[in-house]
CSV table of C-alpha atoms in Angstrom, one decimal:
chain,number,residue,atom,x,y,z
A,23,MET,CA,49.0,42.4,167.2
A,24,PRO,CA,52.3,43.8,166.1
A,25,GLN,CA,53.7,47.4,167.4
A,26,LYS,CA,53.4,50.3,165.0
A,27,LEU,CA,56.3,52.4,164.3
A,28,VAL,CA,55.8,56.3,165.8
A,29,LEU,CA,56.9,58.1,162.9
A,30,MET,CA,60.3,59.6,164.4
A,31,ASN,CA,63.5,61.1,162.5
A,32,PHE,CA,66.5,59.3,160.9
A,33,ARG,CA,68.6,59.8,164.2
A,34,THR,CA,66.0,58.1,166.2
A,35,ALA,CA,65.1,55.4,164.0
A,36,THR,CA,69.1,54.8,163.8
A,37,ALA,CA,69.0,54.9,167.5
A,38,CYS,CA,66.0,52.2,167.5
A,39,ARG,CA,67.0,49.5,165.2
A,40,ASN,CA,69.2,47.7,167.8
A,41,THR,CA,66.2,47.4,170.5
A,42,SER,CA,64.0,44.6,171.2
A,43,ALA,CA,61.2,45.9,169.9
A,44,GLU,CA,62.4,46.1,166.4
A,45,ARG,CA,60.9,42.2,166.4
A,46,GLU,CA,57.7,43.4,166.8
A,47,TYR,CA,57.7,45.5,164.2
A,48,THR,CA,55.4,45.1,160.7
A,49,THR,CA,56.9,44.6,157.6
A,50,LYS,CA,55.9,48.4,156.4
A,51,ASP,CA,57.8,49.5,158.8
A,52,ARG,CA,60.6,47.4,158.7
A,53,LEU,CA,60.7,48.9,155.3
A,54,TRP,CA,61.2,52.2,156.7
A,55,LEU,CA,64.0,51.3,159.0
A,56,ILE,CA,65.8,50.0,156.2
A,57,GLU,CA,65.2,52.9,154.6
A,58,SER,CA,66.0,55.3,157.2
A,59,ARG,CA,69.5,53.2,157.4
A,60,LEU,CA,70.2,53.7,153.9
A,61,ILE,CA,69.8,57.4,153.9
A,62,ASP,CA,71.9,57.6,157.2
A,63,ARG,CA,74.9,56.0,155.4
A,64,ALA,CA,74.2,58.2,152.0
A,65,VAL,CA,74.4,61.2,154.5
A,66,LEU,CA,77.7,59.6,156.3
A,67,VAL,CA,79.5,59.1,152.7
A,68,LEU,CA,78.0,62.5,151.6
A,69,LYS,CA,79.8,64.3,154.7
A,70,ASP,CA,82.7,62.1,153.9
A,71,ILE,CA,82.9,63.4,150.4
A,72,TYR,CA,82.7,66.9,151.4
A,73,LEU,CA,85.8,65.9,153.5
A,74,ILE,CA,87.3,64.3,150.6
A,75,LEU,CA,86.5,67.8,148.6
A,76,LEU,CA,88.3,70.1,151.4
A,77,SER,CA,90.9,67.7,151.9
A,78,VAL,CA,91.6,68.5,148.1
A,79,PHE,CA,91.0,71.8,148.3
A,80,LEU,CA,93.4,72.5,151.2
A,81,GLY,CA,95.6,70.4,149.5
A,82,ALA,CA,96.0,72.9,146.6
A,83,VAL,CA,96.4,75.8,148.7
A,84,GLY,CA,99.5,73.8,149.9
A,85,GLN,CA,101.0,73.6,146.7
A,86,VAL,CA,100.5,77.2,146.0
A,87,ALA,CA,102.3,78.1,149.5
A,88,PHE,CA,105.0,76.5,148.6
A,89,LYS,CA,105.6,77.5,145.2
A,90,TYR,CA,104.8,81.2,146.4
A,91,GLY,CA,107.6,80.5,149.5
A,92,ALA,CA,109.9,79.1,147.2
A,93,THR,CA,110.0,82.0,145.2
A,94,HIS,CA,110.4,84.5,148.1
A,95,ILE,CA,113.2,82.5,149.5
A,96,PRO,CA,116.3,85.3,149.5
A,97,ASP,CA,119.4,84.1,148.0
A,98,THR,CA,121.7,85.8,150.5
A,99,GLY,CA,121.7,85.9,154.0
A,100,SER,CA,122.2,84.3,157.3
A,101,VAL,CA,120.2,81.0,157.8
A,102,MET,CA,117.6,82.8,160.3
A,103,GLU,CA,116.6,85.1,157.7
A,104,LYS,CA,115.8,82.4,155.3
A,105,VAL,CA,113.2,80.7,157.6
A,106,ILE,CA,111.7,84.0,158.8
A,107,ALA,CA,111.1,84.6,154.7
A,108,ALA,CA,109.9,80.8,154.1
A,109,TRP,CA,107.0,81.6,156.6
A,110,PRO,CA,104.5,80.4,153.1
A,111,ILE,CA,106.4,77.1,153.2
A,112,THR,CA,106.0,76.6,156.8
A,113,VAL,CA,102.4,77.5,156.7
A,114,GLY,CA,101.9,75.3,153.1
A,115,LEU,CA,103.2,72.3,155.1
A,116,ALA,CA,100.7,72.9,157.9
A,117,VAL,CA,97.8,73.2,155.8
A,118,TYR,CA,99.0,70.1,153.7
A,119,GLY,CA,98.8,68.3,157.1
A,120,VAL,CA,95.5,68.6,158.1
A,121,SER,CA,94.4,68.0,154.2
A,122,THR,CA,95.9,64.9,154.6
A,123,LEU,CA,94.3,64.5,158.2
A,124,LEU,CA,91.0,65.4,156.7
A,125,TRP,CA,92.1,62.7,153.7
A,126,ILE,CA,92.5,59.8,156.1
A,127,TYR,CA,89.6,60.4,158.3
A,128,ALA,CA,87.4,60.6,155.4
A,129,LEU,CA,89.0,57.1,153.9
A,130,ARG,CA,87.2,55.4,156.8
A,131,THR,CA,83.8,55.0,154.9
A,132,VAL,CA,84.9,56.1,150.9
A,133,GLU,CA,85.9,53.2,148.6
A,134,LEU,CA,89.8,54.4,147.5
A,135,SER,CA,89.2,53.4,144.3
A,136,TYR,CA,86.2,56.2,144.0
A,137,ALA,CA,88.1,58.9,146.4
A,138,TYR,CA,91.5,58.8,145.2
A,139,PRO,CA,90.8,60.1,141.3
A,140,LEU,CA,88.9,62.6,142.8
A,141,ILE,CA,92.6,64.2,143.9
A,142,SER,CA,92.5,65.1,140.7
A,143,LEU,CA,90.8,68.4,141.3
A,144,GLY,CA,94.0,69.0,142.8
A,145,TYR,CA,95.5,69.6,139.5
A,146,ILE,CA,92.6,71.5,138.3
A,147,LEU,CA,93.1,74.1,141.6
A,148,VAL,CA,96.7,74.5,140.9
A,149,PHE,CA,96.6,75.0,137.4
A,150,ILE,CA,93.9,77.6,137.8
A,151,ALA,CA,95.3,79.5,141.2
A,152,SER,CA,98.9,79.3,139.0
A,153,TYR,CA,97.5,80.9,136.3
A,154,PHE,CA,96.1,83.9,138.1
A,155,LEU,CA,98.2,84.1,140.7
A,156,PHE,CA,102.3,83.4,139.1
A,157,HIS,CA,101.0,84.6,135.8
A,158,GLU,CA,102.2,81.2,134.2
A,159,ALA,CA,101.2,80.8,130.3
A,160,ILE,CA,98.9,78.3,129.4
A,161,GLY,CA,99.0,76.1,126.2
A,162,LEU,CA,96.8,74.4,124.1
A,163,LEU,CA,98.5,71.3,125.2
A,164,ARG,CA,98.0,71.6,128.7
A,165,MET,CA,94.4,72.9,128.0
A,166,GLY,CA,93.7,69.7,126.4
A,167,GLY,CA,95.5,67.8,129.4
A,168,LEU,CA,92.7,69.7,131.7
A,169,VAL,CA,89.8,68.5,129.7
A,170,LEU,CA,90.9,65.1,130.1
A,171,ILE,CA,91.7,65.2,134.0
A,172,LEU,CA,88.1,66.6,134.1
A,173,SER,CA,86.7,63.9,131.9
A,174,GLY,CA,88.7,61.2,134.0
A,175,ILE,CA,86.9,62.7,137.1
A,176,VAL,CA,83.6,62.8,135.9
A,177,LEU,CA,83.1,59.1,134.9
A,178,VAL,CA,84.9,58.2,138.1
A,179,ALA,CA,82.2,60.2,140.1
A,180,ASN,CA,79.1,59.1,137.8
A,181,SER,CA,80.5,55.6,138.4
């Protein structure tokens, strides 16, 4: 008589999938194991998508820090004064570096053709930050471009 699988969480089921006892499971139990593996995989991909979104957000923050730092560098003064005044640029580089590391980590499991278009969300975030933080003018053509970018992101996310 085949051994019955005891109800267990997904981590336990995943740990058991490589044991020799798996050969003794009924067909129903094997289907349950396959389902749990698919759920484990989906959770991993979802986690990596969150990492991609965090990476995109941090990249946008880095760009805003670059802009802020660039507008606050004095025209005169010593090199040391300029370096001290440019601290937002240094912060932007650090944030951008963390963004890159998160991006690389997330690409382990997410297809590049799916992940890369999500970087376009950074354009939208920078667009919004530019309007509110730097009071940059936004015309109809820019708004139209923003709508097209959003449309592309929605199409890719649903593919």
